[in-house]
C-alpha positions in Angstrom: 25.4 8.0 -43.2 26.5 4.7 -42.4 25.6 2.8 -39.0 29.1 2.4 -36.7 27.4 1.2 -33.6 23.8 -0.2 -32.5 23.3 -1.4 -29.0 21.3 -4.8 -27.8 17.9 -2.9 -27.6 17.8 -2.1 -31.4 18.7 -5.5 -32.1 15.9 -6.5 -29.9 13.5 -4.1 -31.1 13.9 -4.4 -34.8 14.9 -8.2 -35.2 18.1 -6.9 -36.8 21.5 -8.1 -35.7 24.4 -5.6 -35.1 26.5 -7.6 -37.7 24.0 -7.2 -40.2 23.8 -3.5 -39.8 27.1 -2.2 -39.3 28.9 -0.7 -42.1 25.8 -0.5 -43.9 24.1 3.1 -45.1 20.9 4.2 -43.8 19.2 3.5 -47.1 20.5 -0.3 -46.8 18.9 -0.5 -43.5 15.8 1.9 -43.7 14.6 1.4 -47.2 11.5 3.8 -47.9 12.2 6.3 -45.2 15.5 6.9 -46.0 15.2 10.6 -46.9 13.4 11.3 -43.8 16.1 10.2 -41.8 19.2 11.2 -44.1 17.7 14.6 -43.7 17.4 14.5 -39.8 20.9 13.3 -39.2 22.1 15.5 -42.3 20.9 18.6 -39.9 21.8 17.8 -36.9 25.8 16.8 -38.2 25.8 20.2 -39.8 24.3 22.5 -37.3 25.2 20.6 -33.8 21.7 21.2 -32.8 20.1 18.3 -31.3 16.5 17.4 -32.0 13.5 15.8 -30.4 10.4 14.2 -32.2 8.2 11.7 -32.1 8.2 9.0 -34.7 5.2 6.5 -35.9 7.0 3.2 -37.2 4.3 1.4 -39.5 7.3 -1.5 -40.4 7.5 -2.3 -36.5 4.1 -0.9 -35.3 5.7 1.1 -32.6 6.0 4.6 -31.6 9.3 6.1 -30.0 10.3 9.4 -28.9 13.5 10.4 -30.7 16.8 12.2 -29.7 19.3 12.9 -32.1 22.3 15.0 -31.1 26.1 15.1 -32.4 28.5 13.8 -29.9 31.6 14.3 -32.2 32.5 15.7 -35.8 31.2 13.9 -38.7 29.1 11.3 -35.9 25.3 11.8 -34.9 23.8 9.6 -32.1 20.2 8.8 -32.2 18.3 7.3 -28.9 14.9 5.7 -29.4 12.7 5.7 -26.5 9.9 3.1 -26.9 6.5 5.0 -25.9 3.9 2.9 -27.8 2.1 1.3 -23.8 2.2 5.2 -22.9 0.7 6.4 -25.8 -1.8 3.4 -25.9 -2.8 4.1 -22.3 -3.5 7.8 -23.0 -5.9 6.7 -26.1 -7.6 4.3 -23.8 -7.7 7.1 -21.1 -9.7 9.2 -23.5 -11.9 6.8 -24.6 -12.8 5.9 -20.8 -13.1 9.3 -20.0 -15.4 10.0 -23.0 -17.6 6.9 -21.7 -17.8 8.1 -18.4 -18.7 11.7 -19.3 -21.7 10.2 -21.6 -22.7 7.8 -18.7 -22.7 11.2 -16.3 -24.6 12.8 -18.7 -27.3 10.3 -19.2 -27.3 9.6 -15.2 -27.6 13.5 -14.9 -30.4 13.9 -17.2 -32.5 11.0 -16.0 -31.9 12.2 -12.1 -33.2 15.7 -13.4 -36.4 14.6 -14.9 -37.2 12.1 -12.1 -36.7 14.5 -9.5 -39.4 17.1 -11.2 -41.7 13.9 -11.2 -41.0 13.3 -7.5 -41.6 17.0 -6.8 -44.9 16.6 -8.4 -45.7 13.5 -6.2 -44.5 15.2 -2.9 -46.5 18.1 -3.8 -49.9 16.7 -4.5 -49.4 14.1 -1.7 -48.7 16.7 0.9 -52.0 19.0 -0.4 -54.0 15.6 0.0 -52.8 15.2 3.5 -53.8 18.8 4.7 -57.6 17.7 3.2 -57.7 14.2 4.8 -58.2 14.3 8.3 -55.6 11.5 10.1 -58.5 9.2 11.6 -59.1 8.4 7.4 -57.5 5.3 6.7 -56.6 7.1 3.5 -54.4 9.4 5.2 -52.2 6.6 6.4 -51.7 5.5 2.7 -50.8 9.2 2.0 -48.2 9.3 4.6 -46.5 5.9 2.7 -46.5 7.5 -0.5 -45.0 10.7 0.8 -42.3 8.4 2.8 -41.6 6.3 -0.2 -41.1 9.6 -2.4 -38.9 11.1 0.1 -36.8 7.7 0.1 -36.7 8.0 -3.5 -35.5 11.3 -3.7 -32.5 10.0 -1.4 -31.7 7.5 -4.0 -32.1 10.3 -6.6 -29.5 12.3 -5.1 -27.0 9.7 -4.8 -27.6 9.1 -8.7 -26.8 12.8 -9.0 -23.6 12.5 -6.8 -22.3 9.7 -8.8 -23.0 11.7 -11.9 -21.2 14.7 -10.5 -24.5 16.7 -11.4 -24.7 17.6 -7.6 -24.0 21.0 -6.2 -22.0 20.9 -3.3 -23.8 22.6 -0.3 -22.0 21.4 3.0 -24.3 21.1 6.0 -23.2 20.2 9.8 -24.0 16.0 10.2 -24.3 13.9 12.4 -22.1 11.2 10.7 -23.4 8.2 12.8 -27.0 9.4 11.5 -25.5 9.9 7.9 -24.2 6.2 7.5 -27.1 4.6 9.2 -29.6 6.1 6.9 -27.2 4.6 3.7 -27.1 0.8 5.3 -29.4 -0.6 3.5 -28.5 1.0 0.4 -24.8 -0.1 0.8 -26.2 -3.5 1.6 -27.5 -3.7 -1.9 -24.6 -2.6 -3.4 -22.3 -5.0 -1.8 -24.8 -8.1 -2.3 -26.1 -10.8 -0.1 -22.8 -13.0 -0.1 -20.6 -10.2 2.0 -21.7 -9.4 5.7 -21.5 -5.6 6.4 -21.0 -4.9 10.0 -21.7 -1.2 11.2 -19.9 0.0 14.5 -20.7 3.5 15.2 -18.8 5.4 17.8 -20.3 7.1 20.7 -20.6 11.1 21.1 -18.8 11.8 18.3 -19.8 15.2 17.8 -20.6 16.4 14.0 -18.8 17.4 10.7 -19.3 19.9 8.1 -19.8 18.3 4.6 -22.4 17.9 1.9 -24.6 14.9 2.4 -23.7 13.4 -1.1 -20.2 13.6 -0.6 -20.5 11.1 2.3 -22.6 9.1 -0.2 -19.6 9.1 -2.9 -17.1 8.1 0.2 -19.1 5.5 1.2 -20.1 3.9 -1.9 -16.9 4.1 -3.3 -14.8 2.7 -0.5 -17.6 -0.3 -0.3 -17.6 -0.9 -4.0 -14.0 -1.4 -3.8 -14.0 -3.5 -0.7 -16.5 -5.8 -2.2 -14.5 -6.1 -5.4 -11.5 -7.4 -3.0 -13.4 -9.8 -1.5 -13.4 -12.9 -4.0 -15.9 -14.9 -2.6 -17.6 -14.2 0.7 -16.6 -12.1 3.6 -17.1 -9.1 5.8 -17.1 -5.2 5.4 -16.8 -3.2 8.7 -17.8 0.3 8.7 -16.7 2.2 11.9 -16.7 5.8 13.4 -14.6 7.4 16.5 -13.8 10.5 17.6 -9.8 11.2 17.4 -7.4 13.7 18.0 -4.3 14.2 15.9 -1.2 15.7 17.5 1.8 17.3 16.4 4.0 14.1 16.4 1.6 12.2 14.8 1.0 14.9 11.5 5.2 15.3 11.5 5.3 11.5 10.8 2.2 11.4 8.3 2.5 13.8 5.5 -0.6 15.7 4.6 -2.2 15.4 8.3 -2.8 18.4 10.3 -2.9 18.7 14.0 -7.0 18.7 15.6 -10.1 16.7 16.6 -11.4 14.8 13.7 -14.3 12.0 13.5 -12.6 9.0 11.8 -14.7 6.8 9.6 -13.1 3.6 8.6 -13.7 1.2 6.1 -12.4 -2.5 6.2 -12.6 -5.4 4.3 -11.4 -9.2 4.6 -10.5 -9.3 0.6 -7.2 -9.8 -1.1 -5.1 -6.9 0.1 -2.7 -4.8 -1.8 1.1 -4.7 -2.2 2.9 -1.1 -1.1 3.5 -0.6 -5.0 -0.5 -0.4 -5.4 -0.8 1.2 -2.3 1.4 4.2 -3.6 -0.8 4.8 -6.7 -4.3 4.1 -5.6 -5.4 8.0 -5.4 -4.1 8.5 -8.7 -7.0 9.5 -11.4 -7.4 6.6 -13.8 -5.3 4.0 -11.7 -7.0 0.7 -11.5 -6.3 -3.0 -10.7 -9.2 -4.2 -12.4 -9.6 -5.6 -15.6 -10.4 -3.1 -19.0 -14.2 -2.4 -18.8 -14.6 -3.1 -15.0 -13.2 0.0 -13.3 -12.3 3.8 -14.0 -9.8 4.3 -11.8 -11.6 7.6 -10.8 -13.6 6.1 -7.2 -10.6 6.5 -4.8 -9.4 9.7 -6.5 -12.8 11.0 -6.3 -12.7 10.0 -2.4 -9.4 11.6 -2.1 -10.5 15.0 -4.0 -13.6 15.0 -1.3 -11.5 14.7 1.8 -8.9 17.2 0.9 -12.0 19.8 -0.2 -13.5 19.4 3.5 -9.7 19.8 5.1 -9.7 16.1 5.7 -7.1 13.6 5.8 -7.0 9.8 4.5 -5.2 6.6 5.0 -4.8 3.4 3.9 -3.3 -0.2 5.7 -3.1 -2.9 3.5 -1.5 -6.7 3.7 -1.7 -8.9 0.4 -4.0 -11.7 1.4 -5.3 -10.1 4.8 -7.4 -7.1 3.7 -7.3 -3.4 3.6 -8.9 -0.5 5.7 -9.3 2.9 4.7 -9.6 5.4 7.1 -11.4 9.3 6.7 -10.5 12.1 9.0 -13.2 14.9 9.0 -12.7 17.7 11.3 -14.8 18.4 14.1 -17.4 20.8 13.8 -18.6 22.5 16.7 -22.4 23.2 15.7 -25.5 21.3 16.1 -27.0 19.7 13.3 -29.6 21.8 11.1 -33.3 21.4 12.1 -35.0 19.1 9.4 -36.7 21.7 7.2 -39.5 19.5 6.3 -40.5 19.6 10.2 -40.9 23.7 10.3 -44.5 24.7 10.0 -45.1 27.6 8.1 -48.4 29.5 8.7 -50.6 31.7 6.6 -49.5 35.1 7.0 -51.4 38.5 6.4 -48.1 40.4 6.0 -47.3 38.1 3.3 -49.8 39.4 1.0 -47.6 42.6 0.7 -44.9 40.4 -0.6 -44.6 39.8 -4.1 -43.0 36.3 -5.4 -42.2 35.5 -9.3 -42.1 31.8 -9.6 -40.6 31.0 -12.7 -40.7 26.9 -13.8 -40.8 24.9 -16.9 -42.7 22.2 -15.7 -46.0 23.0 -15.7 -47.1 20.8 -12.7 -44.4 21.8 -10.3 -45.1 25.7 -11.4 -48.8 25.2 -10.4 -47.8 23.5 -7.1 -45.5 25.8 -5.9 -47.5 29.1 -6.8 -50.7 27.3 -5.1 -48.7 26.5 -2.1 -47.2 30.2 -1.7 -50.6 31.9 -2.5 -52.0 29.9 0.6 -49.7 31.2 3.3 -50.4 34.7 2.0 -48.0 35.8 -1.0 -48.9 37.3 -4.3 -47.4 35.2 -6.8 -46.5 36.1 -10.3 -46.4 32.3 -12.1 -44.2 32.1 -15.4 -43.7 29.2 -17.7 -40.1 30.7 -19.3 -37.8 33.3 -19.0 -39.7 35.6 -21.6 -42.6 35.4 -20.0 -41.3 36.3 -16.6 -39.6 39.3 -17.9 -42.8 40.3 -19.9 -44.9 39.9 -16.6 -42.1 41.9 -14.6 -42.4 44.9 -17.1 -46.1 44.9 -17.1 -46.6 44.3 -13.1 -45.3 47.3 -12.2 -45.3 46.8 -8.8 -42.4 45.8 -6.7 -41.4 42.1 -6.9 -39.5 41.2 -3.6 -38.4 37.6 -4.8 -37.4 35.4 -7.6 -37.9 31.8 -7.4 -36.5 30.2 -10.4 -35.3 27.1 -11.9 -31.7 27.1 -12.9 -31.7 25.1 -16.3 -34.4 26.4 -18.8 -35.1 27.3 -22.4 -34.1 30.3 -23.5 -31.9 31.4 -20.8 -30.4 29.9 -17.1 -32.0 30.8 -13.9 -28.8 33.0 -13.0 -29.3 35.3 -16.4 -32.7 35.7 -15.6 -32.2 37.0 -12.1 -29.5 39.3 -13.4 -32.2 41.1 -16.0 -34.8 41.4 -13.3 -32.4 42.9 -11.0 -32.0 45.7 -13.6 -35.4 46.5 -12.9 -36.1 45.4 -9.0 -32.7 45.9 -7.7 -33.6 44.7 -4.1 -35.0 41.4 -5.7 -34.0 38.3 -3.6 -33.3 34.8 -5.1 -33.8 31.3 -5.0 -32.4 28.9 -7.0 -34.1 25.6 -7.4 -33.1 22.3 -9.5 -32.8 19.0 -9.9 -28.9 19.0 -10.7 -27.5 22.6 -10.7 -25.6 23.8 -13.9 -22.2 25.5 -12.4 -24.0 29.0 -13.1 -24.6 29.0 -9.2 -21.7 27.4 -7.9 -18.0 29.1 -7.2 -15.1 26.5 -7.3 -17.8 23.6 -6.8 -19.1 24.9 -3.4 -22.4 27.4 -3.2 -21.6 31.0 -2.5 -22.2 32.4 0.9 -26.1 34.2 0.9 -27.0 32.2 -2.3 -30.1 30.4 -1.7 -30.9 27.2 -3.0 -33.6 24.6 -3.2 -32.9 21.0 -4.1 -35.6 19.4 -6.0 -37.6 17.5 -5.2 -38.9 19.7 -2.2 -41.8 19.5 0.2 -44.3 22.2 0.0 -43.5 23.0 3.9 -39.7 23.1 2.7 -40.6 25.7 -0.2 -42.7 28.0 2.3 -39.8 27.9 4.8 -37.3 28.5 2.2 -39.1 31.9 1.0 -39.7 33.0 4.3 -36.3 32.6 5.3 -35.0 34.2 1.9 -37.3 37.4 2.4 -36.3 37.6 6.1 
């Protein structure tokens, strides 16, 4: 087999000129690898069937997609497509994904343990508050401890959201109040050199979304805005009621007519060209230097918006800044009452109801069992699933409710619930966790009717959840 023609790309890539190659054999031009190529060309020439494969050239340090075919008798054409950059990008992406997964696991594990400790702090603080008169100076100190623990729980919830370990549980929210509660965290996130301006709309209405997803949207958009501002500048957050009509939606792919609450994040940064804007929601696409961005922030925002039946747009001019607008459907219901404010008084009727509490953290088990006893329930506390199964066999009376942690040694909470329901078919369940395994999630959203208690929780929230599940 002799070379009859080569194109300029061949010359550029190999460093060989057409004059030095034409008329020479494969062995002359490709010494050491000629058996493979002679066999490949021979099969194509004999059968007429094209072949496609990937070739790693050590001599050139390149990776090629190769297509060989027979355009005429005794003639074989071979097309080499250089895919070195693509394969390197894929390898870099895999390594980045691996590092991201490790970071998420670490963050999720730390937050899980921290949530348990916060639960103990909150529980004991509440018990102490019940025993101290509000005229005692210690009472006000305890109130401050409780307030700090609740703020810490909010920060931990945000950490869990970043770690993708937070179960998605949509709630009816006042978006203005939710964003307002994030401002101090956002100001720490963007730094002192950048001004943060908050312009809440009036009489907005409410949205249905998991609060942790609002955290993710705001944190990702504000971090991107911060990175786009090279020195000093301004980030503006706005909310507004809007109605998208059919004409608008016809001109904007993905938009659906209806009433929305618009959340906008604008910056005075460097802006983006049209080519960049066309790719910004693609997973792993980033304009940041290697090691400084995952390319997952905006794709995460896009996914959250779509999951909540919303719509997102971006407008940007190079050198002028960028505005992201998130449209979340208006929800007709009012925000849910704050659980912590619900008073649950002791009840004699509770004594006829038995609650099994399964928790492998002894301090939380003791607190939860003590609180439920104090409001009149019969409590069966168990530190492990095996102990819970043994107690259920020995109890001999109906067990009305299982309150169980999700992630435990031996078996998870859902499997335990399944085994106990074989003995007590009418058993109701509350799952609790600092972060949830996917065992209680269905496509990322809690199933209707599944009761879930997010750690850390207050003792009032615990009593309210138990009463709600039993009623």
